[in-house]
Amino acid sequence: MVRRLSRKPYIPNLDQNHILQLDNPGARMEVQEKKYSAFFYGTLLHPRVLKRVLDRSGEDLDIAPAVLDGYIRHQVSWADFPAIIPASKSHDFFKTNSSDPDIDCVRGCYVSGLTESDITKLDRFEAGLYDRKEVEVRLLLEPVNGLDSIDIRNLLEPMTDEANSGELQIRKALTYVWNQYLDELEAEAWSFTDFVAQKLNIWG
């Protein structure tokens, strides 16, 4: 009769330090949270509204005025907020013609350092009326740290020749593009200046 040698039961070492040593001896594993950048052009363009939606101060976020080319911003007919659609689609629907780059673009702000949780809150805020897309935007000024650090006049005032003359940085960012019927939009552009003067206290 062949006798089997008894084996001690295998008990895995679940000590976290042991696991880290096996994976990378002598090193600690650091998991870095992915960060996102976004371009805002409507109610979220104002730091007060953005902070309310994100439910935090945004002191760790960087912000700069920016421009998105190839899109046009329209007033949503039944709301305080706007929508953007591709410029070609806007001209086709509203029967307009333009080769003016100052018209076929949207002024807004670029914000970087957003977390996955921030993006989830933004998606919920947009309520399915928009598709989240990646675009390229032109920064008009160097980003500053902290949402409250931005000079609101740099978001209100139109672009100047001086701002356009320099070499502007191009950044990739997420933004929200209208996905509903175009007849819910008005031909007129949405005004951030009017929003700040008339509606900001309601939203922020």
PDB file of C-alpha atoms in Angstrom:
ATOM      1  CA  MET A   1       0.000   0.000   0.000  1.00  0.00           C
ATOM      2  CA  VAL A   2       1.348   3.425  -1.019  1.00  0.00           C
ATOM      3  CA  ARG A   3       1.165   5.972   1.712  1.00  0.00           C
ATOM      4  CA  ARG A   4       0.442   9.547   0.706  1.00  0.00           C
ATOM      5  CA  LEU A   5       2.476  12.231   2.393  1.00  0.00           C
ATOM      6  CA  SER A   6       0.254  14.565   4.284  1.00  0.00           C
ATOM      7  CA  ARG A   7       0.426  18.209   3.293  1.00  0.00           C
ATOM      8  CA  LYS A   8      -0.195  21.173   5.460  1.00  0.00           C
ATOM      9  CA  PRO A   9      -3.224  23.160   4.298  1.00  0.00           C
ATOM     10  CA  TYR A  10      -2.292  26.193   2.141  1.00  0.00           C
ATOM     11  CA  ILE A  11      -3.169  29.442   3.834  1.00  0.00           C
ATOM     12  CA  PRO A  12      -2.543  32.490   1.618  1.00  0.00           C
ATOM     13  CA  ASN A  13      -0.743  35.414   3.132  1.00  0.00           C
ATOM     14  CA  LEU A  14      -3.289  38.195   2.856  1.00  0.00           C
ATOM     15  CA  ASP A  15      -1.143  40.728   4.616  1.00  0.00           C
ATOM     16  CA  GLN A  16      -1.221  43.812   2.371  1.00  0.00           C
ATOM     17  CA  ASN A  17       2.486  44.553   2.844  1.00  0.00           C
ATOM     18  CA  HIS A  18       3.333  41.014   1.724  1.00  0.00           C
ATOM     19  CA  ILE A  19       1.186  41.393  -1.407  1.00  0.00           C
ATOM     20  CA  LEU A  20       2.840  44.698  -2.283  1.00  0.00           C
ATOM     21  CA  GLN A  21       6.279  43.172  -1.849  1.00  0.00           C
ATOM     22  CA  LEU A  22       5.432  40.336  -4.235  1.00  0.00           C
ATOM     23  CA  ASP A  23       4.113  42.758  -6.820  1.00  0.00           C
ATOM     24  CA  ASN A  24       6.917  45.301  -6.508  1.00  0.00           C
ATOM     25  CA  PRO A  25       9.465  44.488  -3.810  1.00  0.00           C
ATOM     26  CA  GLY A  26      10.383  47.411  -1.608  1.00  0.00           C
ATOM     27  CA  ALA A  27       7.781  49.754  -3.156  1.00  0.00           C
ATOM     28  CA  ARG A  28       4.374  50.960  -2.095  1.00  0.00           C
ATOM     29  CA  MET A  29       1.489  50.846  -4.504  1.00  0.00           C
ATOM     30  CA  GLU A  30      -0.026  54.255  -5.166  1.00  0.00           C
ATOM     31  CA  VAL A  31      -3.331  54.445  -6.997  1.00  0.00           C
ATOM     32  CA  GLN A  32      -3.741  57.839  -8.672  1.00  0.00           C
ATOM     33  CA  GLU A  33      -7.275  58.939  -9.426  1.00  0.00           C
ATOM     34  CA  LYS A  34      -7.903  59.862 -13.036  1.00  0.00           C
ATOM     35  CA  LYS A  35      -8.511  63.562 -13.640  1.00  0.00           C
ATOM     36  CA  TYR A  36     -10.678  65.172 -16.308  1.00  0.00           C
ATOM     37  CA  SER A  37     -10.957  68.542 -18.024  1.00  0.00           C
ATOM     38  CA  ALA A  38     -14.182  70.148 -19.210  1.00  0.00           C
ATOM     39  CA  PHE A  39     -15.392  73.134 -21.202  1.00  0.00           C
ATOM     40  CA  PHE A  40     -18.409  74.985 -19.790  1.00  0.00           C
ATOM     41  CA  TYR A  41     -20.403  77.540 -21.754  1.00  0.00           C
ATOM     42  CA  GLY A  42     -23.763  78.019 -19.998  1.00  0.00           C
ATOM     43  CA  THR A  43     -24.936  78.287 -16.410  1.00  0.00           C
ATOM     44  CA  LEU A  44     -21.907  76.230 -15.280  1.00  0.00           C
ATOM     45  CA  LEU A  45     -19.678  78.906 -16.752  1.00  0.00           C
ATOM     46  CA  HIS A  46     -20.142  80.847 -13.517  1.00  0.00           C
ATOM     47  CA  PRO A  47     -18.048  79.466 -10.621  1.00  0.00           C
ATOM     48  CA  ARG A  48     -20.934  79.885  -8.162  1.00  0.00           C
ATOM     49  CA  VAL A  49     -23.171  77.544 -10.134  1.00  0.00           C
ATOM     50  CA  LEU A  50     -20.365  75.076 -10.838  1.00  0.00           C
ATOM     51  CA  LYS A  51     -19.442  74.865  -7.151  1.00  0.00           C
ATOM     52  CA  ARG A  52     -23.070  74.230  -6.261  1.00  0.00           C
ATOM     53  CA  VAL A  53     -23.381  71.379  -8.756  1.00  0.00           C
ATOM     54  CA  LEU A  54     -20.061  69.807  -7.733  1.00  0.00           C
ATOM     55  CA  ASP A  55     -20.924  70.355  -4.067  1.00  0.00           C
ATOM     56  CA  ARG A  56     -17.408  71.486  -3.227  1.00  0.00           C
ATOM     57  CA  SER A  57     -15.237  74.604  -3.260  1.00  0.00           C
ATOM     58  CA  GLY A  58     -13.181  73.722  -6.335  1.00  0.00           C
ATOM     59  CA  GLU A  59     -10.064  75.214  -4.776  1.00  0.00           C
ATOM     60  CA  ASP A  60      -8.020  72.393  -6.325  1.00  0.00           C
ATOM     61  CA  LEU A  61      -9.346  73.010  -9.853  1.00  0.00           C
ATOM     62  CA  ASP A  62      -7.672  75.128 -12.531  1.00  0.00           C
ATOM     63  CA  ILE A  63      -9.796  77.481 -14.629  1.00  0.00           C
ATOM     64  CA  ALA A  64      -9.233  79.696 -17.675  1.00  0.00           C
ATOM     65  CA  PRO A  65     -11.375  81.511 -20.262  1.00  0.00           C
ATOM     66  CA  ALA A  66     -11.458  79.516 -23.483  1.00  0.00           C
ATOM     67  CA  VAL A  67     -13.059  79.258 -26.919  1.00  0.00           C
ATOM     68  CA  LEU A  68     -14.610  76.275 -28.671  1.00  0.00           C
ATOM     69  CA  ASP A  69     -14.477  76.641 -32.462  1.00  0.00           C
ATOM     70  CA  GLY A  70     -16.997  75.155 -34.883  1.00  0.00           C
ATOM     71  CA  TYR A  71     -20.029  75.372 -32.593  1.00  0.00           C
ATOM     72  CA  ILE A  72     -22.775  77.932 -31.975  1.00  0.00           C
ATOM     73  CA  ARG A  73     -24.568  78.571 -28.669  1.00  0.00           C
ATOM     74  CA  HIS A  74     -28.353  78.976 -28.754  1.00  0.00           C
ATOM     75  CA  GLN A  75     -30.977  79.859 -26.186  1.00  0.00           C
ATOM     76  CA  VAL A  76     -33.152  76.872 -25.237  1.00  0.00           C
ATOM     77  CA  SER A  77     -36.668  78.179 -25.832  1.00  0.00           C
ATOM     78  CA  TRP A  78     -38.208  76.870 -22.599  1.00  0.00           C
ATOM     79  CA  ALA A  79     -35.288  77.344 -20.192  1.00  0.00           C
ATOM     80  CA  ASP A  80     -32.752  79.730 -18.676  1.00  0.00           C
ATOM     81  CA  PHE A  81     -29.844  77.737 -20.067  1.00  0.00           C
ATOM     82  CA  PRO A  82     -28.300  77.372 -23.540  1.00  0.00           C
ATOM     83  CA  ALA A  83     -27.231  74.561 -25.808  1.00  0.00           C
ATOM     84  CA  ILE A  84     -24.438  74.236 -28.334  1.00  0.00           C
ATOM     85  CA  ILE A  85     -24.667  72.491 -31.674  1.00  0.00           C
ATOM     86  CA  PRO A  86     -22.192  72.236 -34.561  1.00  0.00           C
ATOM     87  CA  ALA A  87     -22.087  75.462 -36.561  1.00  0.00           C
ATOM     88  CA  SER A  88     -22.948  73.672 -39.817  1.00  0.00           C
ATOM     89  CA  LYS A  89     -26.080  72.180 -38.241  1.00  0.00           C
ATOM     90  CA  SER A  90     -27.071  75.585 -36.864  1.00  0.00           C
ATOM     91  CA  HIS A  91     -26.720  77.305 -40.238  1.00  0.00           C
ATOM     92  CA  ASP A  92     -28.688  74.553 -41.999  1.00  0.00           C
ATOM     93  CA  PHE A  93     -31.562  74.635 -39.530  1.00  0.00           C
ATOM     94  CA  PHE A  94     -31.829  78.392 -38.999  1.00  0.00           C
ATOM     95  CA  LYS A  95     -31.039  79.235 -42.644  1.00  0.00           C
ATOM     96  CA  THR A  96     -28.070  81.416 -41.827  1.00  0.00           C
ATOM     97  CA  ASN A  97     -24.733  81.809 -43.530  1.00  0.00           C
ATOM     98  CA  SER A  98     -21.459  82.613 -41.886  1.00  0.00           C
ATOM     99  CA  SER A  99     -17.763  82.366 -42.548  1.00  0.00           C
ATOM    100  CA  ASP A 100     -16.991  84.608 -39.586  1.00  0.00           C
ATOM    101  CA  PRO A 101     -14.881  82.690 -37.031  1.00  0.00           C
ATOM    102  CA  ASP A 102     -16.100  85.060 -34.296  1.00  0.00           C
ATOM    103  CA  ILE A 103     -19.654  83.768 -34.880  1.00  0.00           C
ATOM    104  CA  ASP A 104     -18.913  80.077 -35.412  1.00  0.00           C
ATOM    105  CA  CYS A 105     -17.389  79.689 -31.961  1.00  0.00           C
ATOM    106  CA  VAL A 106     -18.441  79.607 -28.323  1.00  0.00           C
ATOM    107  CA  ARG A 107     -16.846  81.550 -25.472  1.00  0.00           C
ATOM    108  CA  GLY A 108     -16.634  79.659 -22.182  1.00  0.00           C
ATOM    109  CA  CYS A 109     -14.226  78.385 -19.577  1.00  0.00           C
ATOM    110  CA  TYR A 110     -11.821  75.474 -19.372  1.00  0.00           C
ATOM    111  CA  VAL A 111     -11.659  73.658 -16.028  1.00  0.00           C
ATOM    112  CA  SER A 112      -9.137  70.909 -15.259  1.00  0.00           C
ATOM    113  CA  GLY A 113      -8.649  68.599 -12.287  1.00  0.00           C
ATOM    114  CA  LEU A 114     -12.189  67.198 -12.229  1.00  0.00           C
ATOM    115  CA  THR A 115     -12.735  63.776 -10.661  1.00  0.00           C
ATOM    116  CA  GLU A 116     -14.865  60.820 -11.699  1.00  0.00           C
ATOM    117  CA  SER A 117     -17.354  61.871  -9.018  1.00  0.00           C
ATOM    118  CA  ASP A 118     -17.467  65.390 -10.490  1.00  0.00           C
ATOM    119  CA  ILE A 119     -18.236  64.013 -13.967  1.00  0.00           C
ATOM    120  CA  THR A 120     -21.032  61.854 -12.544  1.00  0.00           C
ATOM    121  CA  LYS A 121     -22.589  64.926 -10.919  1.00  0.00           C
ATOM    122  CA  LEU A 122     -22.271  66.902 -14.146  1.00  0.00           C
ATOM    123  CA  ASP A 123     -23.908  64.110 -16.160  1.00  0.00           C
ATOM    124  CA  ARG A 124     -26.794  64.066 -13.693  1.00  0.00           C
ATOM    125  CA  PHE A 125     -27.107  67.850 -13.861  1.00  0.00           C
ATOM    126  CA  GLU A 126     -27.362  67.804 -17.661  1.00  0.00           C
ATOM    127  CA  ALA A 127     -30.374  65.473 -17.303  1.00  0.00           C
ATOM    128  CA  GLY A 128     -29.935  63.553 -20.549  1.00  0.00           C
ATOM    129  CA  LEU A 129     -30.477  66.630 -22.732  1.00  0.00           C
ATOM    130  CA  TYR A 130     -26.873  66.606 -23.922  1.00  0.00           C
ATOM    131  CA  ASP A 131     -24.242  64.158 -25.126  1.00  0.00           C
ATOM    132  CA  ARG A 132     -20.874  64.365 -23.410  1.00  0.00           C
ATOM    133  CA  LYS A 133     -18.168  64.721 -26.071  1.00  0.00           C
ATOM    134  CA  GLU A 134     -14.443  65.372 -26.192  1.00  0.00           C
ATOM    135  CA  VAL A 135     -13.469  68.563 -28.028  1.00  0.00           C
ATOM    136  CA  GLU A 136     -10.468  70.832 -28.432  1.00  0.00           C
ATOM    137  CA  VAL A 137     -10.602  74.350 -27.012  1.00  0.00           C
ATOM    138  CA  ARG A 138      -8.328  77.393 -27.219  1.00  0.00           C
ATOM    139  CA  LEU A 139      -7.255  78.938 -23.941  1.00  0.00           C
ATOM    140  CA  LEU A 140      -7.381  82.735 -23.913  1.00  0.00           C
ATOM    141  CA  LEU A 141      -5.321  83.084 -20.731  1.00  0.00           C
ATOM    142  CA  GLU A 142      -3.158  80.887 -18.551  1.00  0.00           C
ATOM    143  CA  PRO A 143      -5.236  78.808 -16.084  1.00  0.00           C
ATOM    144  CA  VAL A 144      -5.394  79.971 -12.482  1.00  0.00           C
ATOM    145  CA  ASN A 145      -5.779  77.693  -9.488  1.00  0.00           C
ATOM    146  CA  GLY A 146      -9.112  77.732  -7.674  1.00  0.00           C
ATOM    147  CA  LEU A 147     -12.544  78.498  -9.113  1.00  0.00           C
ATOM    148  CA  ASP A 148     -12.788  81.670  -7.057  1.00  0.00           C
ATOM    149  CA  SER A 149      -9.505  82.958  -8.512  1.00  0.00           C
ATOM    150  CA  ILE A 150     -10.921  83.673 -11.968  1.00  0.00           C
ATOM    151  CA  ASP A 151     -11.705  87.297 -12.791  1.00  0.00           C
ATOM    152  CA  ILE A 152     -15.351  87.089 -13.841  1.00  0.00           C
ATOM    153  CA  ARG A 153     -14.756  89.950 -16.298  1.00  0.00           C
ATOM    154  CA  ASN A 154     -12.584  87.582 -18.340  1.00  0.00           C
ATOM    155  CA  LEU A 155     -15.642  85.388 -18.787  1.00  0.00           C
ATOM    156  CA  LEU A 156     -18.101  88.214 -19.479  1.00  0.00           C
ATOM    157  CA  GLU A 157     -16.160  90.350 -21.911  1.00  0.00           C
ATOM    158  CA  PRO A 158     -15.956  89.444 -25.611  1.00  0.00           C
ATOM    159  CA  MET A 159     -12.706  88.325 -27.192  1.00  0.00           C
ATOM    160  CA  THR A 160     -10.283  91.070 -28.129  1.00  0.00           C
ATOM    161  CA  ASP A 161      -7.704  91.316 -30.877  1.00  0.00           C
ATOM    162  CA  GLU A 162      -5.049  91.244 -28.192  1.00  0.00           C
ATOM    163  CA  ALA A 163      -6.364  87.951 -26.829  1.00  0.00           C
ATOM    164  CA  ASN A 164      -6.455  86.463 -30.312  1.00  0.00           C
ATOM    165  CA  SER A 165      -3.038  87.678 -31.397  1.00  0.00           C
ATOM    166  CA  GLY A 166      -0.940  85.537 -29.065  1.00  0.00           C
ATOM    167  CA  GLU A 167      -0.110  81.877 -29.374  1.00  0.00           C
ATOM    168  CA  LEU A 168      -3.006  80.182 -27.632  1.00  0.00           C
ATOM    169  CA  GLN A 169      -2.811  76.799 -25.973  1.00  0.00           C
ATOM    170  CA  ILE A 170      -5.001  74.036 -27.351  1.00  0.00           C
ATOM    171  CA  ARG A 171      -6.437  71.651 -24.769  1.00  0.00           C
ATOM    172  CA  LYS A 172      -8.723  68.636 -24.976  1.00  0.00           C
ATOM    173  CA  ALA A 173     -11.816  68.816 -22.811  1.00  0.00           C
ATOM    174  CA  LEU A 174     -15.216  67.253 -22.275  1.00  0.00           C
ATOM    175  CA  THR A 175     -18.284  69.292 -23.075  1.00  0.00           C
ATOM    176  CA  TYR A 176     -22.025  68.777 -23.413  1.00  0.00           C
ATOM    177  CA  VAL A 177     -23.650  68.992 -26.862  1.00  0.00           C
ATOM    178  CA  TRP A 178     -27.436  69.267 -27.338  1.00  0.00           C
ATOM    179  CA  ASN A 179     -29.082  65.985 -28.380  1.00  0.00           C
ATOM    180  CA  GLN A 180     -32.734  67.034 -28.463  1.00  0.00           C
ATOM    181  CA  TYR A 181     -34.873  68.457 -31.304  1.00  0.00           C
ATOM    182  CA  LEU A 182     -33.444  71.599 -32.873  1.00  0.00           C
ATOM    183  CA  ASP A 183     -36.845  73.301 -32.862  1.00  0.00           C
ATOM    184  CA  GLU A 184     -36.474  73.576 -29.092  1.00  0.00           C
ATOM    185  CA  LEU A 185     -33.705  76.096 -29.703  1.00  0.00           C
ATOM    186  CA  GLU A 186     -34.065  79.761 -30.578  1.00  0.00           C
ATOM    187  CA  ALA A 187     -32.100  81.367 -33.375  1.00  0.00           C
ATOM    188  CA  GLU A 188     -30.791  84.027 -31.013  1.00  0.00           C
ATOM    189  CA  ALA A 189     -27.643  83.430 -29.022  1.00  0.00           C
ATOM    190  CA  TRP A 190     -27.737  82.862 -25.261  1.00  0.00           C
ATOM    191  CA  SER A 191     -26.190  85.717 -23.284  1.00  0.00           C
ATOM    192  CA  PHE A 192     -24.008  84.964 -20.274  1.00  0.00           C
ATOM    193  CA  THR A 193     -24.075  88.645 -19.335  1.00  0.00           C
ATOM    194  CA  ASP A 194     -27.885  88.612 -19.180  1.00  0.00           C
ATOM    195  CA  PHE A 195     -27.842  85.380 -17.191  1.00  0.00           C
ATOM    196  CA  VAL A 196     -25.504  86.855 -14.577  1.00  0.00           C
ATOM    197  CA  ALA A 197     -27.600  90.022 -14.299  1.00  0.00           C
ATOM    198  CA  GLN A 198     -31.044  88.401 -14.244  1.00  0.00           C
ATOM    199  CA  LYS A 199     -30.839  84.721 -13.242  1.00  0.00           C
ATOM    200  CA  LEU A 200     -27.629  84.012 -11.337  1.00  0.00           C
ATOM    201  CA  ASN A 201     -29.214  84.363  -7.894  1.00  0.00           C
ATOM    202  CA  ILE A 202     -31.732  81.648  -8.800  1.00  0.00           C
ATOM    203  CA  TRP A 203     -29.088  79.186  -9.965  1.00  0.00           C
ATOM    204  CA  GLY A 204     -26.205  79.925  -7.642  1.00  0.00           C
TER     205      GLY A 204
END
